[in-house]
PDB file of C-alpha atoms in Angstrom:
ATOM      1  CA  MET Q1290     -13.528  -7.423   0.017  1.00 83.00           C
ATOM      2  CA  ALA Q1291     -13.638  -3.812   1.118  1.00 92.00           C
ATOM      3  CA  HIS Q1292     -16.707  -1.612   1.286  1.00 97.00           C
ATOM      4  CA  LEU Q1293     -16.531   1.624  -0.738  1.00 97.00           C
ATOM      5  CA  LEU Q1294     -17.762   4.899   0.740  1.00 98.00           C
ATOM      6  CA  THR Q1295     -17.775   7.586  -1.956  1.00 98.00           C
ATOM      7  CA  LYS Q1296     -16.864  11.211  -1.328  1.00 97.00           C
ATOM      8  CA  GLU Q1297     -20.389  12.392  -2.185  1.00 97.00           C
ATOM      9  CA  THR Q1298     -21.521  11.167   1.235  1.00 97.00           C
ATOM     10  CA  TYR Q1299     -20.133  13.686   3.671  1.00 98.00           C
ATOM     11  CA  VAL Q1300     -20.913  15.787   6.739  1.00 98.00           C
ATOM     12  CA  TYR Q1301     -19.676  19.158   7.994  1.00 98.00           C
ATOM     13  CA  SER Q1302     -20.109  18.287  11.656  1.00 98.00           C
ATOM     14  CA  MET Q1303     -19.750  15.153  13.719  1.00 98.00           C
ATOM     15  CA  SER Q1304     -22.961  14.324  15.554  1.00 98.00           C
ATOM     16  CA  ALA Q1305     -25.111  11.432  16.735  1.00 98.00           C
ATOM     17  CA  LYS Q1306     -27.882  12.993  14.622  1.00 97.00           C
ATOM     18  CA  ASN Q1307     -26.096  12.191  11.348  1.00 98.00           C
ATOM     19  CA  GLU Q1308     -27.676   9.312   9.448  1.00 98.00           C
ATOM     20  CA  PRO Q1309     -25.178   6.510   8.739  1.00 98.00           C
ATOM     21  CA  ALA Q1310     -23.911   6.373   5.164  1.00 98.00           C
ATOM     22  CA  LEU Q1311     -22.712   2.802   5.668  1.00 98.00           C
ATOM     23  CA  CYS Q1312     -23.122   0.043   8.258  1.00 98.00           C
ATOM     24  CA  VAL Q1313     -20.327  -2.497   8.771  1.00 98.00           C
ATOM     25  CA  GLU Q1314     -19.411  -5.313  11.108  1.00 98.00           C
ATOM     26  CA  SER Q1315     -16.454  -4.986  13.451  1.00 98.00           C
ATOM     27  CA  GLY Q1316     -13.310  -6.061  11.619  1.00 98.00           C
ATOM     28  CA  GLU Q1317     -14.406  -5.018   8.145  1.00 98.00           C
ATOM     29  CA  LYS Q1318     -12.321  -2.999   5.671  1.00 98.00           C
ATOM     30  CA  ILE Q1319     -13.550   0.249   4.106  1.00 98.00           C
ATOM     31  CA  VAL Q1320     -12.191   2.404   1.285  1.00 98.00           C
ATOM     32  CA  VAL Q1321     -13.155   6.021   2.007  1.00 98.00           C
ATOM     33  CA  GLU Q1322     -13.029   8.638  -0.754  1.00 98.00           C
ATOM     34  CA  THR Q1323     -12.538  12.251   0.329  1.00 98.00           C
ATOM     35  CA  TYR Q1324     -12.704  15.718  -1.151  1.00 98.00           C
ATOM     36  CA  ASP Q1325      -9.950  18.102  -0.156  1.00 98.00           C
ATOM     37  CA  CYS Q1326     -10.767  20.388   2.764  1.00 98.00           C
ATOM     38  CA  PHE Q1327     -12.160  23.016   0.350  1.00 98.00           C
ATOM     39  CA  LEU Q1328     -14.652  20.557  -1.207  1.00 98.00           C
ATOM     40  CA  ASN Q1329     -12.465  20.780  -4.346  1.00 98.00           C
ATOM     41  CA  GLN Q1330     -13.695  24.356  -4.883  1.00 98.00           C
ATOM     42  CA  ILE Q1331     -10.268  25.898  -5.617  1.00 98.00           C
ATOM     43  CA  GLU Q1332      -9.579  25.094  -9.250  1.00 95.00           C
ATOM     44  CA  SER Q1333      -6.594  27.382  -9.828  1.00 97.00           C
ATOM     45  CA  GLU Q1334      -4.252  29.853  -8.152  1.00 97.00           C
ATOM     46  CA  LYS Q1335      -6.451  32.625  -9.575  1.00 96.00           C
ATOM     47  CA  THR Q1336      -9.539  31.583  -7.605  1.00 96.00           C
ATOM     48  CA  ALA Q1337     -10.753  34.604  -5.631  1.00 95.00           C
ATOM     49  CA  TYR Q1338     -11.318  34.485  -1.879  1.00 94.00           C
ATOM     50  CA  HIS Q1339     -14.968  35.477  -2.298  1.00 94.00           C
ATOM     51  CA  ALA Q1340     -15.511  32.782  -4.942  1.00 95.00           C
ATOM     52  CA  ILE Q1341     -15.016  30.142  -2.228  1.00 96.00           C
ATOM     53  CA  ASP Q1342     -17.968  29.141  -0.057  1.00 96.00           C
ATOM     54  CA  TRP Q1343     -16.249  29.123   3.329  1.00 94.00           C
ATOM     55  CA  ASN Q1344     -19.222  27.316   4.858  1.00 93.00           C
ATOM     56  CA  GLN Q1345     -18.194  24.277   2.825  1.00 95.00           C
ATOM     57  CA  ILE Q1346     -14.879  23.584   4.521  1.00 96.00           C
ATOM     58  CA  ASN Q1347     -13.537  20.348   6.025  1.00 97.00           C
ATOM     59  CA  PRO Q1348     -16.121  17.847   4.765  1.00 98.00           C
ATOM     60  CA  ALA Q1349     -15.672  14.424   6.348  1.00 98.00           C
ATOM     61  CA  THR Q1350     -16.874  11.356   4.480  1.00 98.00           C
ATOM     62  CA  GLY Q1351     -19.323   9.271   6.492  1.00 98.00           C
ATOM     63  CA  PRO Q1352     -20.506   8.491   9.018  1.00 98.00           C
ATOM     64  CA  VAL Q1353     -19.979   4.745   9.266  1.00 98.00           C
ATOM     65  CA  TYR Q1354     -22.064   2.774  11.772  1.00 98.00           C
ATOM     66  CA  VAL Q1355     -19.996  -0.052  13.290  1.00 98.00           C
ATOM     67  CA  GLU Q1356     -22.158  -2.920  14.546  1.00 98.00           C
ATOM     68  CA  GLY Q1357     -21.597  -3.729  18.208  1.00 98.00           C
ATOM     69  CA  ALA Q1358     -19.994  -0.405  19.156  1.00 98.00           C
ATOM     70  CA  GLU Q1359     -21.549   0.919  22.361  1.00 98.00           C
ATOM     71  CA  PRO Q1360     -20.881   3.862  24.683  1.00 98.00           C
ATOM     72  CA  GLY Q1361     -17.795   3.138  26.794  1.00 98.00           C
ATOM     73  CA  ASP Q1362     -16.153   0.954  24.139  1.00 98.00           C
ATOM     74  CA  ILE Q1363     -13.087   1.842  22.072  1.00 98.00           C
ATOM     75  CA  LEU Q1364     -13.144   2.078  18.284  1.00 98.00           C
ATOM     76  CA  LYS Q1365      -9.868   0.851  16.799  1.00 98.00           C
ATOM     77  CA  VAL Q1366      -9.037   2.319  13.380  1.00 99.00           C
ATOM     78  CA  GLU Q1367      -6.163   0.819  11.394  1.00 98.00           C
ATOM     79  CA  ILE Q1368      -5.004   3.035   8.506  1.00 98.00           C
ATOM     80  CA  LYS Q1369      -3.944   0.598   5.812  1.00 98.00           C
ATOM     81  CA  GLU Q1370      -3.394   2.876   2.821  1.00 98.00           C
ATOM     82  CA  ILE Q1371      -3.616   6.536   1.769  1.00 98.00           C
ATOM     83  CA  GLU Q1372      -3.859   7.106  -2.007  1.00 98.00           C
ATOM     84  CA  LEU Q1373      -3.365  10.730  -3.046  1.00 98.00           C
ATOM     85  CA  ASP Q1374      -4.632  12.697  -6.015  1.00 98.00           C
ATOM     86  CA  GLN Q1375      -2.158  14.328  -8.429  1.00 97.00           C
ATOM     87  CA  GLU Q1376      -2.499  17.925  -7.224  1.00 98.00           C
ATOM     88  CA  GLY Q1377      -2.759  19.591  -3.834  1.00 98.00           C
ATOM     89  CA  THR Q1378      -3.701  23.087  -2.711  1.00 98.00           C
ATOM     90  CA  MET Q1379      -2.368  25.460  -0.052  1.00 98.00           C
ATOM     91  CA  VAL Q1380      -3.797  28.813   1.028  1.00 98.00           C
ATOM     92  CA  THR Q1381      -3.033  31.573   3.481  1.00 97.00           C
ATOM     93  CA  GLY Q1382      -4.048  35.173   3.968  1.00 96.00           C
ATOM     94  CA  PRO Q1383      -5.492  37.750   6.361  1.00 96.00           C
ATOM     95  CA  LYS Q1384      -6.865  36.202   9.585  1.00 94.00           C
ATOM     96  CA  LEU Q1385      -5.573  32.795   8.514  1.00 96.00           C
ATOM     97  CA  GLY Q1386      -2.890  31.008  10.501  1.00 96.00           C
ATOM     98  CA  VAL Q1387      -0.165  32.352  12.751  1.00 97.00           C
ATOM     99  CA  LEU Q1388       0.807  35.200  10.407  1.00 97.00           C
ATOM    100  CA  GLY Q1389      -2.764  36.158   9.609  1.00 96.00           C
ATOM    101  CA  ASN Q1390      -2.264  39.550  11.259  1.00 96.00           C
ATOM    102  CA  GLU Q1391       0.703  40.336   8.972  1.00 97.00           C
ATOM    103  CA  ILE Q1392      -0.239  38.853   5.597  1.00 97.00           C
ATOM    104  CA  THR Q1393      -2.403  41.302   3.663  1.00 96.00           C
ATOM    105  CA  ASP Q1394      -3.382  39.316   0.549  1.00 96.00           C
ATOM    106  CA  PHE Q1395      -5.142  35.981   0.137  1.00 97.00           C
ATOM    107  CA  SER Q1396      -2.899  33.611  -1.807  1.00 97.00           C
ATOM    108  CA  ILE Q1397      -3.214  30.128  -3.271  1.00 98.00           C
ATOM    109  CA  LYS Q1398      -0.487  27.706  -4.268  1.00 98.00           C
ATOM    110  CA  LYS Q1399      -1.154  24.607  -6.355  1.00 98.00           C
ATOM    111  CA  ILE Q1400       1.249  21.782  -5.496  1.00 98.00           C
ATOM    112  CA  GLN Q1401       1.947  19.067  -8.083  1.00 97.00           C
ATOM    113  CA  ILE Q1402       2.439  15.538  -6.776  1.00 97.00           C
ATOM    114  CA  GLU Q1403       4.825  13.307  -8.712  1.00 92.00           C
ATOM    115  CA  ASN Q1404       7.174  10.407  -7.934  1.00 93.00           C
ATOM    116  CA  GLY Q1405       6.645  10.685  -4.200  1.00 95.00           C
ATOM    117  CA  MET Q1406       7.531  14.373  -4.141  1.00 98.00           C
ATOM    118  CA  ALA Q1407       5.632  17.652  -3.774  1.00 98.00           C
ATOM    119  CA  ALA Q1408       6.671  20.519  -6.058  1.00 97.00           C
ATOM    120  CA  PHE Q1409       6.395  23.693  -3.965  1.00 97.00           C
ATOM    121  CA  ASN Q1410       7.910  25.752  -6.797  1.00 95.00           C
ATOM    122  CA  GLU Q1411      10.492  25.291  -9.556  1.00 93.00           C
ATOM    123  CA  ASN Q1412      13.357  25.113  -7.064  1.00 96.00           C
ATOM    124  CA  ILE Q1413      11.834  23.510  -3.983  1.00 97.00           C
ATOM    125  CA  HIS Q1414      10.632  19.903  -3.840  1.00 97.00           C
ATOM    126  CA  PHE Q1415      10.076  17.832  -0.723  1.00 97.00           C
ATOM    127  CA  PRO Q1416       9.030  14.234   0.073  1.00 98.00           C
ATOM    128  CA  LEU Q1417       5.363  13.486   0.607  1.00 98.00           C
ATOM    129  CA  ARG Q1418       4.116  12.896   4.151  1.00 98.00           C
ATOM    130  CA  PRO Q1419       0.510  11.768   3.647  1.00 98.00           C
ATOM    131  CA  MET Q1420      -1.675  12.146   6.742  1.00 98.00           C
ATOM    132  CA  ILE Q1421      -5.304  12.581   7.767  1.00 98.00           C
ATOM    133  CA  GLY Q1422      -6.402  15.863   9.345  1.00 98.00           C
ATOM    134  CA  VAL Q1423     -10.019  15.101  10.296  1.00 98.00           C
ATOM    135  CA  ILE Q1424     -10.928  11.710  11.726  1.00 99.00           C
ATOM    136  CA  GLY Q1425     -13.176  10.642  14.575  1.00 98.00           C
ATOM    137  CA  VAL Q1426     -16.554   9.597  15.921  1.00 98.00           C
ATOM    138  CA  ALA Q1427     -19.759  11.300  17.011  1.00 98.00           C
ATOM    139  CA  PRO Q1428     -19.053  13.433  20.115  1.00 98.00           C
ATOM    140  CA  HIS Q1429     -20.643  12.890  23.495  1.00 97.00           C
ATOM    141  CA  GLU Q1430     -22.991  15.849  23.137  1.00 96.00           C
ATOM    142  CA  GLY Q1431     -24.312  18.038  20.352  1.00 96.00           C
ATOM    143  CA  GLU Q1432     -22.683  18.733  16.996  1.00 97.00           C
ATOM    144  CA  VAL Q1433     -19.005  19.576  16.585  1.00 98.00           C
ATOM    145  CA  ASN Q1434     -17.927  21.227  13.334  1.00 97.00           C
ATOM    146  CA  CYS Q1435     -15.453  19.078  11.403  1.00 98.00           C
ATOM    147  CA  GLY Q1436     -12.947  21.932  11.655  1.00 97.00           C
ATOM    148  CA  THR Q1437     -12.792  21.604  15.438  1.00 98.00           C
ATOM    149  CA  PRO Q1438     -10.947  18.865  17.378  1.00 98.00           C
ATOM    150  CA  GLY Q1439     -12.005  17.341  20.687  1.00 98.00           C
ATOM    151  CA  GLU Q1440     -12.322  14.177  22.745  1.00 98.00           C
ATOM    152  CA  HIS Q1441     -14.086  12.562  19.788  1.00 98.00           C
ATOM    153  CA  GLY Q1442     -11.196  13.274  17.418  1.00 98.00           C
ATOM    154  CA  GLY Q1443     -12.194  15.657  14.613  1.00 98.00           C
ATOM    155  CA  ASN Q1444      -9.697  18.132  13.175  1.00 98.00           C
ATOM    156  CA  MET Q1445      -6.697  16.985  15.222  1.00 98.00           C
ATOM    157  CA  ASP Q1446      -4.231  17.667  12.361  1.00 98.00           C
ATOM    158  CA  THR Q1447      -1.725  15.246  13.870  1.00 98.00           C
ATOM    159  CA  THR Q1448       1.121  14.176  11.594  1.00 98.00           C
ATOM    160  CA  LEU Q1449       1.290  10.714  13.206  1.00 98.00           C
ATOM    161  CA  ILE Q1450      -2.123   9.888  11.700  1.00 98.00           C
ATOM    162  CA  THR Q1451      -0.699   8.328   8.581  1.00 98.00           C
ATOM    163  CA  GLU Q1452      -0.438   5.053   6.678  1.00 98.00           C
ATOM    164  CA  GLY Q1453       0.428   2.204   9.029  1.00 98.00           C
ATOM    165  CA  ALA Q1454      -0.822   3.985  12.149  1.00 98.00           C
ATOM    166  CA  THR Q1455      -3.629   2.806  14.401  1.00 98.00           C
ATOM    167  CA  LEU Q1456      -6.036   5.135  16.184  1.00 98.00           C
ATOM    168  CA  TYR Q1457      -8.225   4.498  19.182  1.00 99.00           C
ATOM    169  CA  PHE Q1458     -11.331   6.593  19.885  1.00 99.00           C
ATOM    170  CA  PRO Q1459     -13.717   6.629  22.829  1.00 98.00           C
ATOM    171  CA  VAL Q1460     -17.194   5.537  21.719  1.00 98.00           C
ATOM    172  CA  PHE Q1461     -19.987   7.833  22.897  1.00 98.00           C
ATOM    173  CA  HIS Q1462     -22.949   6.498  20.876  1.00 98.00           C
ATOM    174  CA  GLU Q1463     -24.163   3.219  19.416  1.00 98.00           C
ATOM    175  CA  GLY Q1464     -22.345   2.454  16.189  1.00 98.00           C
ATOM    176  CA  ALA Q1465     -19.600   5.037  16.975  1.00 98.00           C
ATOM    177  CA  LEU Q1466     -20.479   6.936  13.727  1.00 98.00           C
ATOM    178  CA  PHE Q1467     -16.992   7.178  12.274  1.00 98.00           C
ATOM    179  CA  SER Q1468     -15.975   9.768   9.633  1.00 98.00           C
ATOM    180  CA  LEU Q1469     -12.761  11.056   8.055  1.00 98.00           C
ATOM    181  CA  GLY Q1470     -11.544  13.763   5.671  1.00 98.00           C
ATOM    182  CA  ASP Q1471      -9.085  16.644   5.264  1.00 98.00           C
ATOM    183  CA  VAL Q1472      -6.235  14.521   3.914  1.00 98.00           C
ATOM    184  CA  HIS Q1473      -2.848  16.191   3.377  1.00 98.00           C
ATOM    185  CA  ALA Q1474      -0.074  15.167   0.987  1.00 98.00           C
ATOM    186  CA  SER Q1475       2.239  16.802   3.511  1.00 98.00           C
ATOM    187  CA  MET Q1476       1.824  18.884   6.654  1.00 98.00           C
ATOM    188  CA  GLY Q1477       4.257  20.062   9.278  1.00 97.00           C
ATOM    189  CA  ASP Q1478       3.502  19.964  12.999  1.00 98.00           C
ATOM    190  CA  GLY Q1479       1.574  23.118  13.810  1.00 98.00           C
ATOM    191  CA  GLU Q1480       0.047  23.651  10.323  1.00 98.00           C
ATOM    192  CA  VAL Q1481       1.092  27.265  10.849  1.00 98.00           C
ATOM    193  CA  CYS Q1482      -0.332  28.853   7.664  1.00 98.00           C
ATOM    194  CA  VAL Q1483      -3.757  27.169   8.336  1.00 97.00           C
ATOM    195  CA  SER Q1484      -3.367  24.571   5.571  1.00 98.00           C
ATOM    196  CA  GLY Q1485      -1.180  21.637   4.715  1.00 98.00           C
ATOM    197  CA  VAL Q1486      -0.995  20.394   1.150  1.00 98.00           C
ATOM    198  CA  GLU Q1487      -4.752  19.802   0.982  1.00 98.00           C
ATOM    199  CA  ILE Q1488      -5.662  17.006  -1.429  1.00 98.00           C
ATOM    200  CA  PRO Q1489      -8.429  14.589  -2.433  1.00 98.00           C
ATOM    201  CA  ALA Q1490      -7.653  11.005  -1.488  1.00 98.00           C
ATOM    202  CA  LYS Q1491      -8.766   7.446  -0.951  1.00 98.00           C
ATOM    203  CA  VAL Q1492      -8.120   6.027   2.523  1.00 98.00           C
ATOM    204  CA  THR Q1493      -8.382   2.333   3.361  1.00 98.00           C
ATOM    205  CA  VAL Q1494      -9.185   1.568   7.008  1.00 98.00           C
ATOM    206  CA  VAL Q1495     -10.168  -1.411   9.116  1.00 98.00           C
ATOM    207  CA  LEU Q1496     -12.579  -0.735  11.997  1.00 98.00           C
ATOM    208  CA  ASN Q1497     -12.702  -2.903  15.124  1.00 98.00           C
ATOM    209  CA  VAL Q1498     -14.644  -2.560  18.368  1.00 98.00           C
ATOM    210  CA  ILE Q1499     -12.705  -3.112  21.606  1.00 98.00           C
ATOM    211  CA  LYS Q1500     -14.845  -4.115  24.588  1.00 98.00           C
ATOM    212  CA  GLU Q1501     -14.211  -3.855  28.339  1.00 96.00           C
ATOM    213  CA  GLN Q1502     -11.750  -0.975  27.995  1.00 96.00           C
ATOM    214  CA  THR Q1503     -12.337   2.754  27.790  1.00 96.00           C
ATOM    215  CA  ILE Q1504     -10.403   5.963  27.111  1.00 98.00           C
ATOM    216  CA  HIS Q1505     -11.181   9.656  27.472  1.00 97.00           C
ATOM    217  CA  THR Q1506      -9.403  11.051  24.414  1.00 98.00           C
ATOM    218  CA  PRO Q1507      -7.933   9.746  21.131  1.00 98.00           C
ATOM    219  CA  VAL Q1508      -4.744   7.684  21.035  1.00 98.00           C
ATOM    220  CA  VAL Q1509      -2.478   7.112  18.030  1.00 98.00           C
ATOM    221  CA  GLU Q1510      -0.023   4.205  17.772  1.00 98.00           C
ATOM    222  CA  ASN Q1511       2.694   3.442  15.222  1.00 98.00           C
ATOM    223  CA  GLN Q1512       5.707   1.141  15.062  1.00 97.00           C
ATOM    224  CA  ASP Q1513       7.792   3.593  17.091  1.00 98.00           C
ATOM    225  CA  GLY Q1514       5.434   4.332  19.973  1.00 98.00           C
ATOM    226  CA  PHE Q1515       2.101   5.822  20.896  1.00 98.00           C
ATOM    227  CA  ALA Q1516       0.598   9.116  22.013  1.00 98.00           C
ATOM    228  CA  PHE Q1517      -2.447  10.486  23.767  1.00 98.00           C
ATOM    229  CA  ILE Q1518      -3.927  13.406  21.790  1.00 99.00           C
ATOM    230  CA  VAL Q1519      -5.680  16.232  23.642  1.00 98.00           C
ATOM    231  CA  SER Q1520      -7.344  19.412  22.329  1.00 98.00           C
ATOM    232  CA  LYS Q1521      -8.019  22.413  24.569  1.00 98.00           C
ATOM    233  CA  PRO Q1522      -8.515  26.198  24.271  1.00 98.00           C
ATOM    234  CA  THR Q1523      -4.768  26.800  24.779  1.00 98.00           C
ATOM    235  CA  LEU Q1524      -1.682  24.834  23.805  1.00 98.00           C
ATOM    236  CA  ASP Q1525      -0.559  24.782  27.453  1.00 98.00           C
ATOM    237  CA  GLU Q1526      -3.820  23.143  28.518  1.00 98.00           C
ATOM    238  CA  ALA Q1527      -3.644  20.638  25.661  1.00 98.00           C
ATOM    239  CA  ALA Q1528      -0.050  19.665  26.488  1.00 98.00           C
ATOM    240  CA  GLU Q1529      -0.785  19.290  30.197  1.00 98.00           C
ATOM    241  CA  GLY Q1530      -3.872  17.228  29.437  1.00 98.00           C
ATOM    242  CA  ALA Q1531      -1.956  14.865  27.165  1.00 98.00           C
ATOM    243  CA  VAL Q1532       0.768  14.383  29.789  1.00 98.00           C
ATOM    244  CA  LYS Q1533      -1.777  13.594  32.508  1.00 98.00           C
ATOM    245  CA  GLU Q1534      -3.597  11.066  30.305  1.00 98.00           C
ATOM    246  CA  MET Q1535      -0.312   9.284  29.569  1.00 98.00           C
ATOM    247  CA  VAL Q1536       0.889   9.335  33.177  1.00 98.00           C
ATOM    248  CA  HIS Q1537      -2.294   7.795  34.534  1.00 98.00           C
ATOM    249  CA  TYR Q1538      -2.467   5.226  31.742  1.00 98.00           C
ATOM    250  CA  LEU Q1539       1.130   4.054  32.308  1.00 98.00           C
ATOM    251  CA  ALA Q1540       0.824   4.089  36.096  1.00 98.00           C
ATOM    252  CA  LYS Q1541      -2.302   1.930  35.948  1.00 97.00           C
ATOM    253  CA  ARG Q1542      -0.880  -0.533  33.407  1.00 97.00           C
ATOM    254  CA  SER Q1543       2.617  -0.813  34.909  1.00 97.00           C
ATOM    255  CA  GLY Q1544       1.955  -0.523  38.625  1.00 97.00           C
ATOM    256  CA  LEU Q1545       4.609   2.185  39.022  1.00 98.00           C
ATOM    257  CA  PRO Q1546       3.799   5.207  41.211  1.00 98.00           C
ATOM    258  CA  VAL Q1547       2.737   8.411  39.464  1.00 98.00           C
ATOM    259  CA  SER Q1548       5.952  10.102  40.562  1.00 98.00           C
ATOM    260  CA  ASP Q1549       8.118   7.478  38.830  1.00 98.00           C
ATOM    261  CA  VAL Q1550       6.050   7.584  35.640  1.00 98.00           C
ATOM    262  CA  THR Q1551       6.229  11.376  35.555  1.00 98.00           C
ATOM    263  CA  MET Q1552      10.020  11.270  35.871  1.00 98.00           C
ATOM    264  CA  LEU Q1553      10.204   8.584  33.176  1.00 98.00           C
ATOM    265  CA  LEU Q1554       8.183  10.723  30.749  1.00 98.00           C
ATOM    266  CA  SER Q1555      10.326  13.751  31.554  1.00 98.00           C
ATOM    267  CA  ALA Q1556      13.430  11.763  30.623  1.00 98.00           C
ATOM    268  CA  ALA Q1557      12.247   9.554  27.743  1.00 98.00           C
ATOM    269  CA  GLY Q1558       8.920  10.889  26.419  1.00 98.00           C
ATOM    270  CA  ASP Q1559       8.075  13.836  24.197  1.00 98.00           C
ATOM    271  CA  VAL Q1560       5.379  16.478  24.334  1.00 98.00           C
ATOM    272  CA  GLN Q1561       4.639  17.273  20.692  1.00 98.00           C
ATOM    273  CA  VAL Q1562       2.572  19.984  18.999  1.00 98.00           C
ATOM    274  CA  SER Q1563      -0.068  18.829  16.541  1.00 98.00           C
ATOM    275  CA  GLN Q1564      -1.693  22.103  15.462  1.00 98.00           C
ATOM    276  CA  ILE Q1565      -1.948  25.715  16.650  1.00 98.00           C
ATOM    277  CA  VAL Q1566      -4.463  27.192  14.176  1.00 97.00           C
ATOM    278  CA  ASP Q1567      -7.826  25.519  14.838  1.00 96.00           C
ATOM    279  CA  PRO Q1568     -10.568  26.727  17.228  1.00 96.00           C
ATOM    280  CA  LEU Q1569      -8.959  24.457  19.859  1.00 98.00           C
ATOM    281  CA  ARG Q1570      -5.207  23.724  20.065  1.00 98.00           C
ATOM    282  CA  THR Q1571      -3.956  20.137  19.892  1.00 98.00           C
ATOM    283  CA  ALA Q1572      -0.930  18.508  21.560  1.00 98.00           C
ATOM    284  CA  ARG Q1573       0.189  14.957  22.163  1.00 98.00           C
ATOM    285  CA  MET Q1574       2.333  13.043  24.655  1.00 98.00           C
ATOM    286  CA  PHE Q1575       4.469  10.453  22.855  1.00 98.00           C
ATOM    287  CA  VAL Q1576       6.232   7.466  24.427  1.00 98.00           C
ATOM    288  CA  PRO Q1577       8.569   5.097  22.514  1.00 98.00           C
ATOM    289  CA  LYS Q1578       7.650   1.413  22.222  1.00 97.00           C
ATOM    290  CA  SER Q1579      10.951   0.457  23.867  1.00 97.00           C
ATOM    291  CA  ILE Q1580       9.797   2.139  27.088  1.00 97.00           C
ATOM    292  CA  VAL Q1581       6.319   0.624  26.847  1.00 96.00           C
ATOM    293  CA  HIS Q1582       7.750  -2.883  26.512  1.00 97.00           C
ATOM    294  CA  GLN Q1583      10.114  -2.420  29.460  1.00 97.00           C
ATOM    295  CA  LEU Q1584       7.114  -1.452  31.542  1.00 97.00           C
ATOM    296  CA  GLY Q1585       5.650  -4.890  30.757  1.00 96.00           C
ATOM    297  CA  ILE Q1586       2.924  -3.528  28.460  1.00 96.00           C
ATOM    298  CA  LYS Q1587       2.650  -5.799  25.407  1.00 94.00           C
ATOM    299  CA  GLU Q1588      -0.395  -4.202  23.786  1.00 95.00           C
ATOM    300  CA  ILE Q1589      -1.704  -0.652  24.139  1.00 96.00           C
ATOM    301  CA  PHE Q1590      -5.325  -1.880  24.364  1.00 96.00           C
TER     302      PHE Q1590
END
């Protein structure tokens, strides 16, 4: 039977100072309710910019204390199901997103969700791509706003973080202190307008502690492959960081020299953009499972 963590228990920053909302054993299942990234404040397309409390953005439900998780461990997070609400919200405007220096008016679009499709307007409908924008653990030091990504996870806005995926996070504090929020019904790589289709949701996850292994930055795995996710002040730094994490991981696990692994990634791997609108930029280095298996690696961790 799964534990239920209601959306009323949330934080605006990830920190070891946050009191746990729930304590679970390793291997237990949790159903996590979430607000949308606006704390459900935007009720209609007529909501004014100044009617929104912009200090109440990106709430993450949690944190969850996982028994047995200790600094240096890995927290494994299996995303079993993402259940979406019936209506999503998008916004853009001045100082928001890539075109924030060109767009002069704040605008809101309500997106109806029906039969696996999102209705952008009367003429444009597209398939849902549910994913989680904010997910992670308490950072190594201090408090990190839920709108900012980092080594602990946070607002990575990575489209691979979806139903059926597994994430791995470095554990920095006892219990890991896991939280999630900012679910999207759909979001493209980059999240260029500063929002995906923001939506309340219920997310079912299973949390497991992995001992005797460690990582420096989050990893996401799906049936096709896996990726190291890195967030840095610039996209160039994030991309380079993700490549280096993957190279050293594969070299260590396969026994191949760094030069061979680097050539292999250049031929068969992909550097992918996660988001370019948050306080830090996020990129990932993705490698297909077929390559991983040929390197003799049966399990990522």
